[in-house]
Structures are given as structure tokens and as C-alpha cells.
Amino acid sequence: MITAENVTKWFGPLLAVDDVSFQVERGEVLGFLGPNGAGKSTTMRVITGFIPASGGTVKVGGFDIDDDPLEAKALIGYLPENAPAYPEMTVEGFLKFAAELRGLRGVARAEAVERAIRTCFLERVRHQMVDTLSKGYLHRTCFAQAILHDPPVLILDEPTDGLDPNQKYEMRELIKEMGKEKAIIVSTHILEEVEAICTRVIIVDRGKLVFNGTPGELKSKSRTAGNLRVRVLGVPTQDVVARLRQADGVKGVDVLDETAGVLCRLAGKPDPSLIAQVVVGAGWKLGELAVETGRLDDVFREITISDTVAEVAQ
Amino acid sequence: MRSCRNTWTLTKRELASYFASPVAYVFIIIFLLLSGSFTFMLGQFFPRGESSLAPFLMWHPWLYLFLVPAAGMRLWAEERRSGTFELLFTMPISPTQAILGKFLAGWLFLGIALLLTTPIVGTVEYLGAPDWGVMRCGYLGSFLTAGTFLAITSMTSAMTRNQVISFIVSVVICLLLILAGWPPITNLILEWAPWNWLVEAASGFSVMTHFDNLQRGLIDVRDLLYFASVMVFALFGTGVILKSRRSA
Ligand SMILES: Nc1ncnc2c1ncn2[C@@H]1O[C@H](COP(=O)(O)OP(=O)(O)OP(=O)(O)O)[C@@H](O)[C@H]1O
Ligand SMILES: [Mg+2]
């Protein structure tokens, strides 16, 4: 549905997007991660046809965004980063206006506006002026504008920014639900969100694409992925540590907790069944045994850390 | 068809936004007050004893010089400042429709202000038997001048987020368009240097030359073409500037 090929964007001497390529199909929710200034919003602006790329091509539903901009744009719903809306209009007036620009008239327009108001919980503010809206409601109004025409492609730049926890939850559920038949790109700084809603993740760092895969694959790149957590009950801590340190594949033992038995983390990705045998073989009681899946924020930091390091080095 | 509807959708929104703020009413009141006082004080409406709109309409380019940039400076500057620019240019509409839609709204607004001055026509008729053709022509000239200045303001307003800068630049450009053919200036130049050809060429570019023709009741295709081409040029310029703003 969305194909970006070698997209490059220069702002004067600044290379904001550097040769980025990826694809998003229907049924996919693509999480777009990266540190501040990495080029996420710029890439989204190129895809939506707001700014022309310096190089590369973008196709939406088979239409080139440069050659057939109107056909491509008709397929896209876009929530820009700062959720702009006309301040002197009411929420309802603004949505009607947007629906009209989307080619909806009469009954179709009224239905689309009602549906969007219901979906985004805007009933309470429908007659309120946009410039008096709170940040979260403004965000929801602009999001409502993006889904008016039920587009097959959604580009959402930080859609949960400024929403309260309940609304964040609703928004994630909505994105997950819509992701079943649409192609969606979501940028975010909230890593749990990626795990909750995205089927695929890409990470950009200083304009370059540095990761493209599933959230699971991303997590497995974590240094802590594959480590074991094991809890042994009723045995002194030093005995447990001494015994486990000698087990095959264990590169280190950290004691995490001593309140209910001993909870240790075994580094070096040892074999869980082997560790279970060791514990049981020693005649100890095994309270818990788990394989750590890795943490997204660890991986994110590892992949994009070069940024800060490079700045310090300069 | 679709493109006309898009343009009209934009025009409606923009026009409503004029009237949603007090600026519109302030503008109309100032326009009516100034055009009235210029007519009766500077224009010597009654002492002339003529039954004509000349002392009223002759001041319009000078009023528009400040009022039109004031009414139009927000056209694109505001759109860029509030970020709705991004929304507009990711909708399935062409830049031409967007530029035209917003321009037409401004022009309609100026047209409404101009229509509100029509009671003066009643006064003229009370004074004697005016020439209706000349009066209609005079109003047309005034309306076209307003549109020309507005197109120029649309262009300057696309250049910057700052409405004040947009206002000043458009006043300067409009002033040049007035002065290039304004007799006190052209006579001064002629006294100083007898370059008839230069003065004539320059006054061909002036709003005043073409405005005056219409005030005399002459509808000449060349005058209409002049207004149309300045408007098209300035709106085209708006498009070029907006495009360059988007890529940088
Ligand atoms: N119009 C512009 N002119 C010049 N530079 C720009 C422009 N827009 C963005 N940039 C620069 O391009 C780079 C990428 O910006 P972008 O907004 O895409 O980052 P981002 O990944 O969305 O960051 P954030 O997480 O803070 O939203 C930044 O260095 C930014 O300063
Ligand atoms: Mg951003």
C-alpha cells in the first residue's frame, strides 16, 4: 500500500532523511521510532506529499505522490505532529469542512462527521471553538479529521501525544482495530505502545534507517534477551550463587531479590532445562524460572546511542 | 466540477473566518468612515455641484493601499503560522484550488465592503441625474483595483509567517503600482527629464492609468486585461512561493 524507495531529504546543507526505503501493506501497523530530530516527521511529510523529496520515490496505493498527488492523497488520512486545526471554527464545522474537501457531500458528509465524532469521543466539544480546546481534545479533533473518509492508509505522527491514560488506551485499541484492514504508520516515543499495537518497527537515527523488523526481533537484539530469572526457595544466598555460577553457559549471576527465597538473573543465555536440573539435582525448591525477552528501551538505546556518543565526541 | 467545488469549499470557510473575527467589522467600519470623509471633505462632494461618483471613487486606490494589505495579510501567513497549511496541502486538492479559493474569499469580502457604500449612489441621484453607466464602470474599476492589490498581498503573505512584514511589503508594492502613473509624480519626472517613452511605459504598469479610464466610463479590453494579468501573475507567484516554502 505504501512504498518508500530511497527517500532522501535535504534541508539546505542538512540531510534530514538519508536513503530510507520500506513498505507497508494492508493489515500492518508500522511503528516509526527514533530519537528527536531523527527525521520521522520529515519522512511522514514526504509520504503525505506535503514536502517534496530531494530524491527517491513514494507510492501510495500504486500512485506516485509526485506524479498523481491528488489520487495518492485521497487514499491517505494524516494526523500531523502538532495537530493543526482552524482556530476560529467549531469542532463540528471543522470536520464538515474537512469532509467536504474529501469529496463527501450531503448525507455522506453528515454520516462521516457523526461517525468520526463518535469514534473520537468528541460529543462533548462538538460546538466548542477549536482554539479553546484542551490539548488532548485538539489532538482528537485532528485525528477525527484523518479518519473521516475511512482511508486505506493512515499516517499518524505521535497520535497519543497529549492524551490522558484512558484516551491513550482507546487510541491504541482503535489503531489496532483499524490496523486489521488498513496500512498504518505510527510514530511514537512510547515504547510500550510499539509492543501493544505495532506489527512491525522501523528505527531511524539521524536520517538513516537502522532497524526494520518485528517488535519481537527488536527485543531479541537486547543484551539481556535470553537471560534467565530463577528463584530458589529456602537456601542461603551464597550457596545458590556459588552453585549456579558453575553451571554450563552461565556468564554471571546477579542477585535481584532476597525477600522470598533468592531471585537471580543468570547472564549468558544458559539453557533453562539445564538450570532446572541443577537446582532440582541439588535438592532445592525451584520457585520460578523465566527466560527474559529483553527490553525495548535497552535495544532502542543501544541502536541509537551513537547519536549522543557522537555529540560528546565532537 | 470537483475542482470548482473544492475552491468554493475553501472560499466559504475563509469568508466565514473573516466574519468570525472582529477584524472584519473593524475593517468595514474604517473603510466606510474613511471613504465617506474623504469624499465629503477632501473630495468636495457638495461644492462641486456635480452629480457624479468621481469625488467618492477617486480615493479608493489610496484607501485600498492600506486597507487591502491589512485585510489580506493573514491569508497565507496565518495558515503557515497555525500549521493548517500542512493539513491543506495533504488534502486531495490542487495548489491552484487552494490559492484561488482563499483569494476569492478575500475579494468577496472586499466586494461586500464596497457594496455597503452604495447608499452614496442615492445621494448622487438626489443631487441630479447621474450617468448610471459611468457609475457602474467606476465601481467595477474600484473592485478590480481591490482584487489586484489583494492578489499582491496574497503573494507577500505567502512569503512570511510574519503578518507585519507581509503588510509592509505589499503596501510598498501597491504604492509603486499607484505612483508609476499618478499625474503629480509623472509630471514631476517629465519636468526633470523629458523621457516621455519611459513615463508612458511606467504608467502603463500603473493601476491609476487603468483605474482612471474606468472612472471616465470607458470599458477598454486593455484595461481589463491589465487587472486580470496582474492578478494572475501575483497568484501564480503565490503558488511558486508556497511551493518553495514547502520544500525548505
Ligand atoms: N523545514 C525545515 N527546515 C530545516 N530543517 C528542518 C525542517 N524540518 C525539519 N528540519 C530538521 O530535520 C531534522 C529532522 O526533523 P524531524 O522533525 O523529521 O524529526 P523527528 O524525528 O520528527 O523528531 P521528533 O521526535 O522531535 O518529532 C531535524 O534536524 C530538524 O531540525
Ligand atoms: Mg516529529
Tab-separated table of N, CA, C and O and ligand atoms in Angstrom, chain A residues 35-42 44-45 81-82 157-158 187 189, ligand 2:
chain	number	residue	atom	x	y	z
A	35	PRO	N	15.180	8.843	17.817
A	35	PRO	CA	15.349	9.952	18.755
A	35	PRO	C	14.795	11.259	18.172
A	35	PRO	O	14.487	11.313	16.983
A	36	ASN	N	14.715	12.284	18.983
A	36	ASN	CA	14.267	13.595	18.497
A	36	ASN	C	15.150	14.041	17.344
A	36	ASN	O	16.369	13.893	17.387
A	37	GLY	N	14.513	14.571	16.310
A	37	GLY	CA	15.280	15.091	15.178
A	37	GLY	C	15.820	14.009	14.263
A	37	GLY	O	16.652	14.274	13.408
A	38	ALA	N	15.327	12.778	14.415
A	38	ALA	CA	15.848	11.679	13.602
A	38	ALA	C	15.348	11.752	12.158
A	38	ALA	O	15.966	11.219	11.249
A	39	GLY	N	14.217	12.424	11.964
A	39	GLY	CA	13.667	12.522	10.620
A	39	GLY	C	12.341	11.794	10.452
A	39	GLY	O	11.889	11.575	9.336
A	40	LYS	N	11.689	11.453	11.547
A	40	LYS	CA	10.406	10.749	11.471
A	40	LYS	C	9.346	11.635	10.824
A	40	LYS	O	8.704	11.241	9.853
A	41	SER	N	9.165	12.825	11.388
A	41	SER	CA	8.124	13.703	10.859
A	41	SER	C	8.431	14.091	9.417
A	41	SER	O	7.519	14.166	8.583
A	42	THR	N	9.692	14.327	9.128
A	42	THR	CA	10.060	14.698	7.766
A	42	THR	C	9.694	13.579	6.795
A	42	THR	O	9.111	13.835	5.730
A	44	MET	N	7.383	11.361	7.161
A	44	MET	CA	5.930	11.319	7.039
A	44	MET	C	5.419	12.442	6.135
A	44	MET	O	4.491	12.250	5.351
A	45	ARG	N	6.041	13.602	6.235
A	45	ARG	CA	5.628	14.723	5.381
A	45	ARG	C	5.918	14.439	3.917
A	45	ARG	O	5.184	14.884	3.039
A	81	GLU	N	2.063	16.340	13.259
A	81	GLU	CA	2.673	16.278	14.575
A	81	GLU	C	2.002	17.194	15.601
A	81	GLU	O	1.693	16.777	16.709
A	82	ASN	N	1.744	18.460	15.221
A	82	ASN	CA	1.217	19.397	16.223
A	82	ASN	C	-0.300	19.538	16.150
A	82	ASN	O	-0.859	20.480	16.689
A	157	ASP	N	1.343	10.975	13.207
A	157	ASP	CA	2.578	11.451	13.833
A	157	ASP	C	2.310	11.686	15.317
A	157	ASP	O	1.658	12.651	15.685
A	158	GLU	N	2.782	10.802	16.137
A	158	GLU	CA	2.594	10.820	17.588
A	158	GLU	C	1.120	10.973	17.985
A	158	GLU	O	0.727	11.960	18.606
A	187	SER	N	4.190	7.129	14.385
A	187	SER	CA	5.452	7.453	15.049
A	187	SER	C	5.158	7.651	16.520
A	187	SER	O	4.067	8.079	16.884
A	189	HIS	N	7.150	7.953	20.742
A	189	HIS	CA	8.306	7.847	21.624
A	189	HIS	C	8.006	6.885	22.763
A	189	HIS	O	8.828	6.694	23.646
C	2	MG	MG	8.450	14.549	14.823
